[in-house]
Amino acid sequence: MAATFPYTHYSCPCSDLASSTPIITPARRTSTAPSNNTTDEDTTFNSHDPRAEYALYPLDHLLFCDECDAIRCPICYGEEIINWYCPQCLFEVPSSTVKADGNRCARNCCNCPVCTALLAVAVMPQEKNGSERLKPSDAAGEEAYLLQCQYCDWSSLDIGVQFSKSTKITEQLAKQRKSRITSRTDSGGDVTKKTYTQRYGREDAFDKLLTFYKAQLSEAGDPQAAYGSSPYGSPANLARIMSIYGGLSVNALKKSREKPQPMREAGGESEGAVTYGQDDKLAEDALLQQIEGLSWEDTTAPEQRLSSAHNNNARHLDDLWPAATPLRTRKGRRCRTCRQFLSRPDPKVNNLRYKIRLLAQNHVPRLSIKPLHAPSPLLSHPSFRLRPTDVAEQPTLRPHTAYQYILTVRNPIFETVNITLATPTTTPGRVASRVTILCPTFTVGPAGDVWDEALSTSTTSSSFSTTRNDGGRQAAMASLTGRNNAGISVADEAGDRQPEAGKVWERSRSSTSVVVEVVAGSLTAGSSIVPKTEAEMERERLEEGDEVLEVPVFVRAEWEVVEEKEGGGEVLGVEKRAGRSVVSGGGGGGGEKVKKDVGFWCVLGLGRIVEGGV
Amino acid sequence: MAAPPSPSTDYFSGRSSTRTRPGPTVLPPQSRLAATPGSPRTPLLGRSISSQFGSPGSFRTEQEDLIIYELGARHLSAGFAGEGRPRCILRFCPGMGRRVGDYRGLQAGYKSDGQRGSKDKGWGEEYELYRTDVRQLDLGLVEDKLERAVRQIHADYLQLDTKPRKAVLAVPSLLPTPLLEVALKVLFDHYTQPPSIVILTTPILACVSAGLRNGLVVDIGWEETVVTAVGEYKEIYQRRSVRAGKVLGQEMASVLEKLVGDGHDGRDDDMRIPFRHAEDIVERMGWCRPRRATTSDADPATTTSKKKIPLPTSSSSPIEIPAETLSNPPETIFFAPSTNLTDHDDNELPLQNLAHAVLLHLPLDLRSLCLSRIILTGGVSALPGLKQRFLSELHALIRERGWDPVASYGSARAAFMTKMEKRLPSRTKPPDANSPPSTALTHSPTNPTKRSSLTSTADHNTASSMPAHARPHDDLMDPRSLQAEKNHAIGRYRTEAETKNAVRGVETLGAWAGASLVASLRIKGVHEVEREEWVKYGLRGGGGGVY
């Protein structure tokens, strides 16, 4: 359902859409690929299920654990934060201060509370006449700064905040906010008190409540809070000291014996309790006045309110407080089954390289699909669509029309892979289209260098008994520009060949193409003589996404790996792993052939079905 | 269910007994003889204390931080214990349910609302995580949504290292068990691997964050309004009504649609106001007007201003709506002034009737406590004017009906009145709102009402092993009642004197802040689910701790 057709989405085998989930999957290690496959094979993956949205990923979002031989998606890998940094000033924040700063930049970076753009620190414009301008020393003495949004012209003067220096803005902001809250409680001025109460709500109420409860708990016979500031803060230490000094003191003995007293409730504003009466004329007037002055533009949108914790209760734009930029992190990812790192960036901040990166696209066959008779060969790959008009052009399919597609399976690993494709004859979902894969079982040759592939086409084609022979140069260009050989060959000699059942359409060194035939289903249900009831019509109403033709395909890839024997004749943990069978030793010096396989569901998005005016 | 509160079995005081501390070492008898308790002696050890107990503050500084989650039907908020606000509040919306790598929502001109007809789905159904009616609910989908939300919270807001941390989960009371199971499963399965999760319920937390032990918590939430009477940190009685945020938004949309529809004569489909916009209007411009006196001299202070509100339907120019109209939906939804009480179903009582019904079910002493401790919480309670309005409605209702459980005597009214007049002369005039409870409490223990309630409390707690008739009926010497008397005398409830006669509201910081308070004070939760137990037995297993 992404924006550009055609696309291929992969589903991680860890998500079990079909079977009901047991509460705890016991020991995932033993049940990675094979056992899940058997359950998956029974039922068809329904890409129109709302849960499918949570299970499908583009291939480049997936990782691959080579210990478990399984695809790993965000659900089945764990993340470990390597370092924290501010995305604006790119400063790394040490892990000890991250939490205290609220996971936000503690330096100068603030986001506009209205439009979330970065705020710039600007010097306050000053009213000067000509004579004063000539005296720079004066101006420097009383320089003030403000925060200004370059995008929407919000400035910190709107909330009456200016700064004395241009550094440590976040700290100054926090200080100013605190002073406002305390001034609300201290100053008796009724008007200011009221506005501040409205604006800053009860920010200090939490602290008051906390101190109140702590005092109550210590009163109720808890020694820990009572000794909070003394060096004997820990109860264990205290108990040991007490025992050294010869038994408990009278007071402590009494306390330990006595039942805890029920603590009282908070009373009064100083303890954090705020009350309101039922008939308050003042409040009513204030309310009406407030409503009178309310206008749509002055109120906050939900996004603004949720932008930071300060603004959660802000109803007016004036109440919004600039928020420091949230930090970003660089994370290492671990397989949750075997705890090995699947991806790990270099811990040095400036280095963008990865130390470990086990991407699924380097281990799992990549499927791509394109129409057999491409409307314009230039638009074959979405990455090469540069203009918005190219992107906007979406293939539309007409109901009851047969379409032919070329499904290309590209092999990233250095072994020959046996591929088995399986697809339901009709696609699941509201609109049922018929799908046929003309050749569901085939092999794909090992990957190699791109140029290697291009230059040695003749040798590979002979060894794989391909039916056709491409010019090496052409193939190289094709694979470099993202088109594959099949596309060109069709463009060259379209019409010469007819797709045949059971025959591979196209084969190159590391990729094989087969033809898929699709008959698009009808959006409207078949007309019947009996008029439909209201409820039936209601049920047949299409939702967003229902008209998208998506073909679920189960892909199973099997290959054999020669595992080198260690000196003692001990095979490297092979027997221990499930999902593999050790085949009798092949020819090569003491190595053993081990069968490996990967199976997963894949969804091919072909286009939208549009009810034409035929 | 309506057992009177007992002061000793709440969270706070239960704490010191459950805490395990190394007990003091027992000294040999001869040394104890030599030392009178309380007189310090020089330790026999030669080492200095400072080296032995070298790091005094270490116990406190390595205080583990707890993660607090609050789960609602529309949001998930999370943060750390001891902080006043959650680090983030995540609202569920359809945009969150996209496939990875689907950036449609960022495209200019993409309209998420309106394409999916809200006919198929219920009002705002895509914006909620769950419904309390779990029969139609796809629990797997709920799990997926929640899992993604938790992952996003951890990646974007909490950003913790891998140390396992305990968690506190605040849920609405009577959250359906399958949903609780899903929530626990997601939290335990998350890679932060919390060793244990404490489950707390929101009404009690609202009480805690208001600084109260007792109170009437009116939680105006998304699907239902829940009125809970809390006594001594325990939920005593609870009733629900469907008059809550969901229908409020729907009503606001229909009021506006009607208003717009009058101007144009287009048909309904393009006049439909999508959920998101309706909710936005409620949150930004909605308000609740003060209660009109029955004498109806049309409150002179009423506002006549008009508000300009942009509507997605009337394409370019915002339409003008009288501010009065914007206060209609809360009026009709929450207080239903125009409908007869007998017309309501049991599950759709107006709020003041609901609160009154709950108060009626309470024992007298708790009722009087609750009456002056009304806590309004929940998303909609932030509507300007709603809190005052609710209190005055409740006050008026109490004034009108008193504490008579019978709402209407019908034709038997006259007979009843004469009968009551004979028996209880004071009852004939409209009873003062608090007279029964206040007399019950202020009179000394000679008052039979109070004595009996205290007795029953004490008996239930202390002598439950004996059959009821065999217990000694010595309530004057009962330690618990004595203690309660003492507390009462020294003014533990000292605010009581001034507020006993009034319906009074107390502001609360909300359930999340309450959970943060509870957790930061390290109060042991009653329901703590250990990870191992969960893995072994799941929710229902004996050791799971939930049941």
PDB file of N, CA, C and O in Angstrom, chain B residues 275-327:
ATOM      1  N   PHE B 275     -14.185  12.710  12.276  1.00  0.00           N
ATOM      2  CA  PHE B 275     -13.975  12.547  13.715  1.00  0.00           C
ATOM      3  C   PHE B 275     -12.911  13.483  14.250  1.00  0.00           C
ATOM      4  O   PHE B 275     -13.085  14.152  15.251  1.00  0.00           O
ATOM      5  N   ARG B 276     -11.824  13.516  13.522  1.00  0.00           N
ATOM      6  CA  ARG B 276     -10.686  14.259  14.048  1.00  0.00           C
ATOM      7  C   ARG B 276     -11.021  15.729  14.234  1.00  0.00           C
ATOM      8  O   ARG B 276     -10.656  16.363  15.224  1.00  0.00           O
ATOM      9  N   HIS B 277     -11.747  16.253  13.264  1.00  0.00           N
ATOM     10  CA  HIS B 277     -12.081  17.669  13.340  1.00  0.00           C
ATOM     11  C   HIS B 277     -13.073  17.930  14.468  1.00  0.00           C
ATOM     12  O   HIS B 277     -12.959  18.924  15.182  1.00  0.00           O
ATOM     13  N   ALA B 278     -14.022  17.046  14.606  1.00  0.00           N
ATOM     14  CA  ALA B 278     -15.008  17.227  15.668  1.00  0.00           C
ATOM     15  C   ALA B 278     -14.322  17.226  17.023  1.00  0.00           C
ATOM     16  O   ALA B 278     -14.619  18.060  17.893  1.00  0.00           O
ATOM     17  N   GLU B 279     -13.384  16.327  17.175  1.00  0.00           N
ATOM     18  CA  GLU B 279     -12.699  16.264  18.454  1.00  0.00           C
ATOM     19  C   GLU B 279     -11.859  17.515  18.682  1.00  0.00           C
ATOM     20  O   GLU B 279     -11.787  18.041  19.801  1.00  0.00           O
ATOM     21  N   ASP B 280     -11.270  17.979  17.613  1.00  0.00           N
ATOM     22  CA  ASP B 280     -10.485  19.198  17.712  1.00  0.00           C
ATOM     23  C   ASP B 280     -11.360  20.356  18.180  1.00  0.00           C
ATOM     24  O   ASP B 280     -10.961  21.160  19.031  1.00  0.00           O
ATOM     25  N   ILE B 281     -12.548  20.448  17.621  1.00  0.00           N
ATOM     26  CA  ILE B 281     -13.443  21.536  18.000  1.00  0.00           C
ATOM     27  C   ILE B 281     -13.833  21.412  19.469  1.00  0.00           C
ATOM     28  O   ILE B 281     -13.865  22.401  20.203  1.00  0.00           O
ATOM     29  N   VAL B 282     -14.117  20.202  19.897  1.00  0.00           N
ATOM     30  CA  VAL B 282     -14.479  20.025  21.301  1.00  0.00           C
ATOM     31  C   VAL B 282     -13.336  20.464  22.199  1.00  0.00           C
ATOM     32  O   VAL B 282     -13.529  21.180  23.177  1.00  0.00           O
ATOM     33  N   GLU B 283     -12.140  20.083  21.813  1.00  0.00           N
ATOM     34  CA  GLU B 283     -11.015  20.397  22.686  1.00  0.00           C
ATOM     35  C   GLU B 283     -10.656  21.865  22.668  1.00  0.00           C
ATOM     36  O   GLU B 283     -10.223  22.424  23.672  1.00  0.00           O
ATOM     37  N   ARG B 284     -10.831  22.490  21.539  1.00  0.00           N
ATOM     38  CA  ARG B 284     -10.378  23.872  21.455  1.00  0.00           C
ATOM     39  C   ARG B 284     -11.475  24.844  21.854  1.00  0.00           C
ATOM     40  O   ARG B 284     -11.210  25.818  22.570  1.00  0.00           O
ATOM     41  N   MET B 285     -12.675  24.601  21.359  1.00  0.00           N
ATOM     42  CA  MET B 285     -13.700  25.613  21.533  1.00  0.00           C
ATOM     43  C   MET B 285     -14.842  25.178  22.443  1.00  0.00           C
ATOM     44  O   MET B 285     -15.690  25.982  22.770  1.00  0.00           O
ATOM     45  N   GLY B 286     -14.889  23.927  22.771  1.00  0.00           N
ATOM     46  CA  GLY B 286     -16.013  23.470  23.578  1.00  0.00           C
ATOM     47  C   GLY B 286     -15.971  24.052  24.974  1.00  0.00           C
ATOM     48  O   GLY B 286     -14.913  24.313  25.521  1.00  0.00           O
ATOM     49  N   TRP B 287     -17.123  24.278  25.527  1.00  0.00           N
ATOM     50  CA  TRP B 287     -17.179  24.731  26.903  1.00  0.00           C
ATOM     51  C   TRP B 287     -18.513  24.329  27.480  1.00  0.00           C
ATOM     52  O   TRP B 287     -19.374  23.809  26.774  1.00  0.00           O
ATOM     53  N   CYS B 288     -18.673  24.565  28.749  1.00  0.00           N
ATOM     54  CA  CYS B 288     -19.871  24.124  29.421  1.00  0.00           C
ATOM     55  C   CYS B 288     -20.440  25.314  30.170  1.00  0.00           C
ATOM     56  O   CYS B 288     -19.749  25.921  30.980  1.00  0.00           O
ATOM     57  N   ARG B 289     -21.666  25.662  29.860  1.00  0.00           N
ATOM     58  CA  ARG B 289     -22.173  26.907  30.459  1.00  0.00           C
ATOM     59  C   ARG B 289     -22.641  26.651  31.885  1.00  0.00           C
ATOM     60  O   ARG B 289     -22.982  25.519  32.242  1.00  0.00           O
ATOM     61  N   PRO B 290     -22.646  27.704  32.681  1.00  0.00           N
ATOM     62  CA  PRO B 290     -23.056  27.529  34.076  1.00  0.00           C
ATOM     63  C   PRO B 290     -24.511  27.125  34.165  1.00  0.00           C
ATOM     64  O   PRO B 290     -25.305  27.338  33.229  1.00  0.00           O
ATOM     65  N   ARG B 291     -24.849  26.563  35.280  1.00  0.00           N
ATOM     66  CA  ARG B 291     -26.210  26.087  35.474  1.00  0.00           C
ATOM     67  C   ARG B 291     -27.156  27.268  35.559  1.00  0.00           C
ATOM     68  O   ARG B 291     -26.908  28.262  36.228  1.00  0.00           O
ATOM     69  N   ARG B 292     -28.258  27.146  34.855  1.00  0.00           N
ATOM     70  CA  ARG B 292     -29.289  28.171  34.915  1.00  0.00           C
ATOM     71  C   ARG B 292     -30.137  27.938  36.138  1.00  0.00           C
ATOM     72  O   ARG B 292     -30.555  26.808  36.408  1.00  0.00           O
ATOM     73  N   ALA B 293     -30.417  29.030  36.849  1.00  0.00           N
ATOM     74  CA  ALA B 293     -31.331  28.891  37.970  1.00  0.00           C
ATOM     75  C   ALA B 293     -32.711  28.572  37.421  1.00  0.00           C
ATOM     76  O   ALA B 293     -33.068  28.958  36.308  1.00  0.00           O
ATOM     77  N   THR B 294     -33.492  27.878  38.194  1.00  0.00           N
ATOM     78  CA  THR B 294     -34.812  27.478  37.705  1.00  0.00           C
ATOM     79  C   THR B 294     -35.737  28.666  37.562  1.00  0.00           C
ATOM     80  O   THR B 294     -36.726  28.610  36.846  1.00  0.00           O
ATOM     81  N   THR B 295     -35.398  29.765  38.265  1.00  0.00           N
ATOM     82  CA  THR B 295     -36.231  30.963  38.130  1.00  0.00           C
ATOM     83  C   THR B 295     -36.103  31.547  36.729  1.00  0.00           C
ATOM     84  O   THR B 295     -36.950  32.329  36.300  1.00  0.00           O
ATOM     85  N   SER B 296     -35.075  31.160  36.049  1.00  0.00           N
ATOM     86  CA  SER B 296     -34.898  31.471  34.626  1.00  0.00           C
ATOM     87  C   SER B 296     -35.110  32.936  34.267  1.00  0.00           C
ATOM     88  O   SER B 296     -36.001  33.291  33.519  1.00  0.00           O
ATOM     89  N   ASP B 297     -34.304  33.773  34.835  1.00  0.00           N
ATOM     90  CA  ASP B 297     -34.250  35.132  34.285  1.00  0.00           C
ATOM     91  C   ASP B 297     -33.028  35.219  33.368  1.00  0.00           C
ATOM     92  O   ASP B 297     -32.244  36.151  33.432  1.00  0.00           O
ATOM     93  N   ALA B 298     -32.914  34.199  32.553  1.00  0.00           N
ATOM     94  CA  ALA B 298     -31.917  34.119  31.469  1.00  0.00           C
ATOM     95  C   ALA B 298     -30.623  34.853  31.778  1.00  0.00           C
ATOM     96  O   ALA B 298     -30.412  35.984  31.371  1.00  0.00           O
ATOM     97  N   ASP B 299     -29.835  34.153  32.507  1.00  0.00           N
ATOM     98  CA  ASP B 299     -28.543  34.656  32.996  1.00  0.00           C
ATOM     99  C   ASP B 299     -28.019  35.841  32.181  1.00  0.00           C
ATOM    100  O   ASP B 299     -27.709  35.697  31.004  1.00  0.00           O
ATOM    101  N   PRO B 300     -27.949  36.973  32.777  1.00  0.00           N
ATOM    102  CA  PRO B 300     -27.591  38.163  32.001  1.00  0.00           C
ATOM    103  C   PRO B 300     -26.154  38.126  31.502  1.00  0.00           C
ATOM    104  O   PRO B 300     -25.828  38.783  30.528  1.00  0.00           O
ATOM    105  N   ALA B 301     -25.333  37.342  32.162  1.00  0.00           N
ATOM    106  CA  ALA B 301     -23.918  37.356  31.789  1.00  0.00           C
ATOM    107  C   ALA B 301     -23.635  36.462  30.585  1.00  0.00           C
ATOM    108  O   ALA B 301     -22.492  36.294  30.217  1.00  0.00           O
ATOM    109  N   THR B 302     -24.656  35.902  30.007  1.00  0.00           N
ATOM    110  CA  THR B 302     -24.398  34.929  28.941  1.00  0.00           C
ATOM    111  C   THR B 302     -23.736  35.593  27.732  1.00  0.00           C
ATOM    112  O   THR B 302     -23.923  36.781  27.467  1.00  0.00           O
ATOM    113  N   THR B 303     -23.000  34.805  27.053  1.00  0.00           N
ATOM    114  CA  THR B 303     -22.217  35.367  25.966  1.00  0.00           C
ATOM    115  C   THR B 303     -22.996  35.296  24.651  1.00  0.00           C
ATOM    116  O   THR B 303     -23.765  34.375  24.410  1.00  0.00           O
ATOM    117  N   THR B 304     -22.789  36.300  23.852  1.00  0.00           N
ATOM    118  CA  THR B 304     -23.484  36.317  22.569  1.00  0.00           C
ATOM    119  C   THR B 304     -22.498  36.331  21.418  1.00  0.00           C
ATOM    120  O   THR B 304     -22.891  36.477  20.275  1.00  0.00           O
ATOM    121  N   SER B 305     -21.246  36.166  21.767  1.00  0.00           N
ATOM    122  CA  SER B 305     -20.244  36.288  20.708  1.00  0.00           C
ATOM    123  C   SER B 305     -20.315  35.095  19.767  1.00  0.00           C
ATOM    124  O   SER B 305     -20.843  34.043  20.099  1.00  0.00           O
ATOM    125  N   LYS B 306     -19.760  35.317  18.591  1.00  0.00           N
ATOM    126  CA  LYS B 306     -19.725  34.232  17.613  1.00  0.00           C
ATOM    127  C   LYS B 306     -18.284  33.843  17.359  1.00  0.00           C
ATOM    128  O   LYS B 306     -17.400  34.691  17.387  1.00  0.00           O
ATOM    129  N   LYS B 307     -18.111  32.599  17.108  1.00  0.00           N
ATOM    130  CA  LYS B 307     -16.760  32.094  16.891  1.00  0.00           C
ATOM    131  C   LYS B 307     -16.610  31.658  15.452  1.00  0.00           C
ATOM    132  O   LYS B 307     -17.509  31.026  14.880  1.00  0.00           O
ATOM    133  N   LYS B 308     -15.460  31.978  14.916  1.00  0.00           N
ATOM    134  CA  LYS B 308     -15.186  31.507  13.551  1.00  0.00           C
ATOM    135  C   LYS B 308     -14.451  30.183  13.643  1.00  0.00           C
ATOM    136  O   LYS B 308     -13.400  30.085  14.271  1.00  0.00           O
ATOM    137  N   ILE B 309     -15.013  29.205  13.015  1.00  0.00           N
ATOM    138  CA  ILE B 309     -14.388  27.892  13.070  1.00  0.00           C
ATOM    139  C   ILE B 309     -14.232  27.373  11.654  1.00  0.00           C
ATOM    140  O   ILE B 309     -15.199  27.299  10.906  1.00  0.00           O
ATOM    141  N   PRO B 310     -13.019  27.048  11.272  1.00  0.00           N
ATOM    142  CA  PRO B 310     -12.841  26.470   9.937  1.00  0.00           C
ATOM    143  C   PRO B 310     -13.376  25.044   9.904  1.00  0.00           C
ATOM    144  O   PRO B 310     -13.123  24.260  10.823  1.00  0.00           O
ATOM    145  N   LEU B 311     -14.128  24.758   8.888  1.00  0.00           N
ATOM    146  CA  LEU B 311     -14.643  23.396   8.744  1.00  0.00           C
ATOM    147  C   LEU B 311     -14.052  22.795   7.491  1.00  0.00           C
ATOM    148  O   LEU B 311     -13.846  23.499   6.506  1.00  0.00           O
ATOM    149  N   PRO B 312     -13.769  21.538   7.524  1.00  0.00           N
ATOM    150  CA  PRO B 312     -13.204  20.922   6.324  1.00  0.00           C
ATOM    151  C   PRO B 312     -14.227  20.858   5.194  1.00  0.00           C
ATOM    152  O   PRO B 312     -13.875  20.721   4.038  1.00  0.00           O
ATOM    153  N   THR B 313     -15.479  20.966   5.534  1.00  0.00           N
ATOM    154  CA  THR B 313     -16.498  20.798   4.507  1.00  0.00           C
ATOM    155  C   THR B 313     -16.738  22.080   3.727  1.00  0.00           C
ATOM    156  O   THR B 313     -16.734  22.081   2.512  1.00  0.00           O
ATOM    157  N   SER B 314     -16.939  23.168   4.452  1.00  0.00           N
ATOM    158  CA  SER B 314     -17.101  24.426   3.728  1.00  0.00           C
ATOM    159  C   SER B 314     -15.708  24.906   3.385  1.00  0.00           C
ATOM    160  O   SER B 314     -14.990  25.441   4.206  1.00  0.00           O
ATOM    161  N   SER B 315     -15.351  24.700   2.148  1.00  0.00           N
ATOM    162  CA  SER B 315     -13.954  24.584   1.752  1.00  0.00           C
ATOM    163  C   SER B 315     -13.085  25.759   2.186  1.00  0.00           C
ATOM    164  O   SER B 315     -12.048  25.571   2.798  1.00  0.00           O
ATOM    165  N   SER B 316     -13.475  26.964   1.886  1.00  0.00           N
ATOM    166  CA  SER B 316     -12.511  28.041   2.084  1.00  0.00           C
ATOM    167  C   SER B 316     -12.736  28.821   3.373  1.00  0.00           C
ATOM    168  O   SER B 316     -11.865  28.908   4.218  1.00  0.00           O
ATOM    169  N   SER B 317     -13.899  29.371   3.518  1.00  0.00           N
ATOM    170  CA  SER B 317     -14.059  30.328   4.610  1.00  0.00           C
ATOM    171  C   SER B 317     -14.553  29.617   5.855  1.00  0.00           C
ATOM    172  O   SER B 317     -15.390  28.726   5.788  1.00  0.00           O
ATOM    173  N   PRO B 318     -14.024  30.031   7.010  1.00  0.00           N
ATOM    174  CA  PRO B 318     -14.553  29.464   8.248  1.00  0.00           C
ATOM    175  C   PRO B 318     -15.976  29.946   8.514  1.00  0.00           C
ATOM    176  O   PRO B 318     -16.350  31.052   8.099  1.00  0.00           O
ATOM    177  N   ILE B 319     -16.749  29.140   9.136  1.00  0.00           N
ATOM    178  CA  ILE B 319     -18.134  29.534   9.391  1.00  0.00           C
ATOM    179  C   ILE B 319     -18.236  30.119  10.789  1.00  0.00           C
ATOM    180  O   ILE B 319     -17.418  29.851  11.663  1.00  0.00           O
ATOM    181  N   GLU B 320     -19.259  30.908  10.957  1.00  0.00           N
ATOM    182  CA  GLU B 320     -19.492  31.544  12.250  1.00  0.00           C
ATOM    183  C   GLU B 320     -20.466  30.708  13.056  1.00  0.00           C
ATOM    184  O   GLU B 320     -21.524  30.315  12.566  1.00  0.00           O
ATOM    185  N   ILE B 321     -20.098  30.460  14.260  1.00  0.00           N
ATOM    186  CA  ILE B 321     -20.943  29.660  15.127  1.00  0.00           C
ATOM    187  C   ILE B 321     -21.112  30.409  16.433  1.00  0.00           C
ATOM    188  O   ILE B 321     -20.111  30.872  17.008  1.00  0.00           O
ATOM    189  N   PRO B 322     -22.314  30.563  16.917  1.00  0.00           N
ATOM    190  CA  PRO B 322     -22.484  31.222  18.213  1.00  0.00           C
ATOM    191  C   PRO B 322     -21.824  30.403  19.311  1.00  0.00           C
ATOM    192  O   PRO B 322     -21.882  29.170  19.306  1.00  0.00           O
ATOM    193  N   ALA B 323     -21.195  31.110  20.213  1.00  0.00           N
ATOM    194  CA  ALA B 323     -20.495  30.414  21.286  1.00  0.00           C
ATOM    195  C   ALA B 323     -21.470  29.602  22.122  1.00  0.00           C
ATOM    196  O   ALA B 323     -21.099  28.574  22.703  1.00  0.00           O
ATOM    197  N   GLU B 324     -22.700  30.076  22.159  1.00  0.00           N
ATOM    198  CA  GLU B 324     -23.713  29.372  22.927  1.00  0.00           C
ATOM    199  C   GLU B 324     -23.911  27.950  22.367  1.00  0.00           C
ATOM    200  O   GLU B 324     -24.063  26.989  23.113  1.00  0.00           O
ATOM    201  N   THR B 325     -23.891  27.884  21.044  1.00  0.00           N
ATOM    202  CA  THR B 325     -24.102  26.578  20.413  1.00  0.00           C
ATOM    203  C   THR B 325     -23.010  25.598  20.789  1.00  0.00           C
ATOM    204  O   THR B 325     -23.263  24.407  20.945  1.00  0.00           O
ATOM    205  N   LEU B 326     -21.801  26.119  20.935  1.00  0.00           N
ATOM    206  CA  LEU B 326     -20.689  25.233  21.241  1.00  0.00           C
ATOM    207  C   LEU B 326     -20.805  24.635  22.632  1.00  0.00           C
ATOM    208  O   LEU B 326     -20.151  23.640  22.940  1.00  0.00           O
ATOM    209  N   SER B 327     -21.612  25.238  23.473  1.00  0.00           N
ATOM    210  CA  SER B 327     -21.764  24.668  24.808  1.00  0.00           C
ATOM    211  C   SER B 327     -22.963  23.740  24.872  1.00  0.00           C
ATOM    212  O   SER B 327     -23.259  23.190  25.925  1.00  0.00           O
TER     213      SER B 327
END
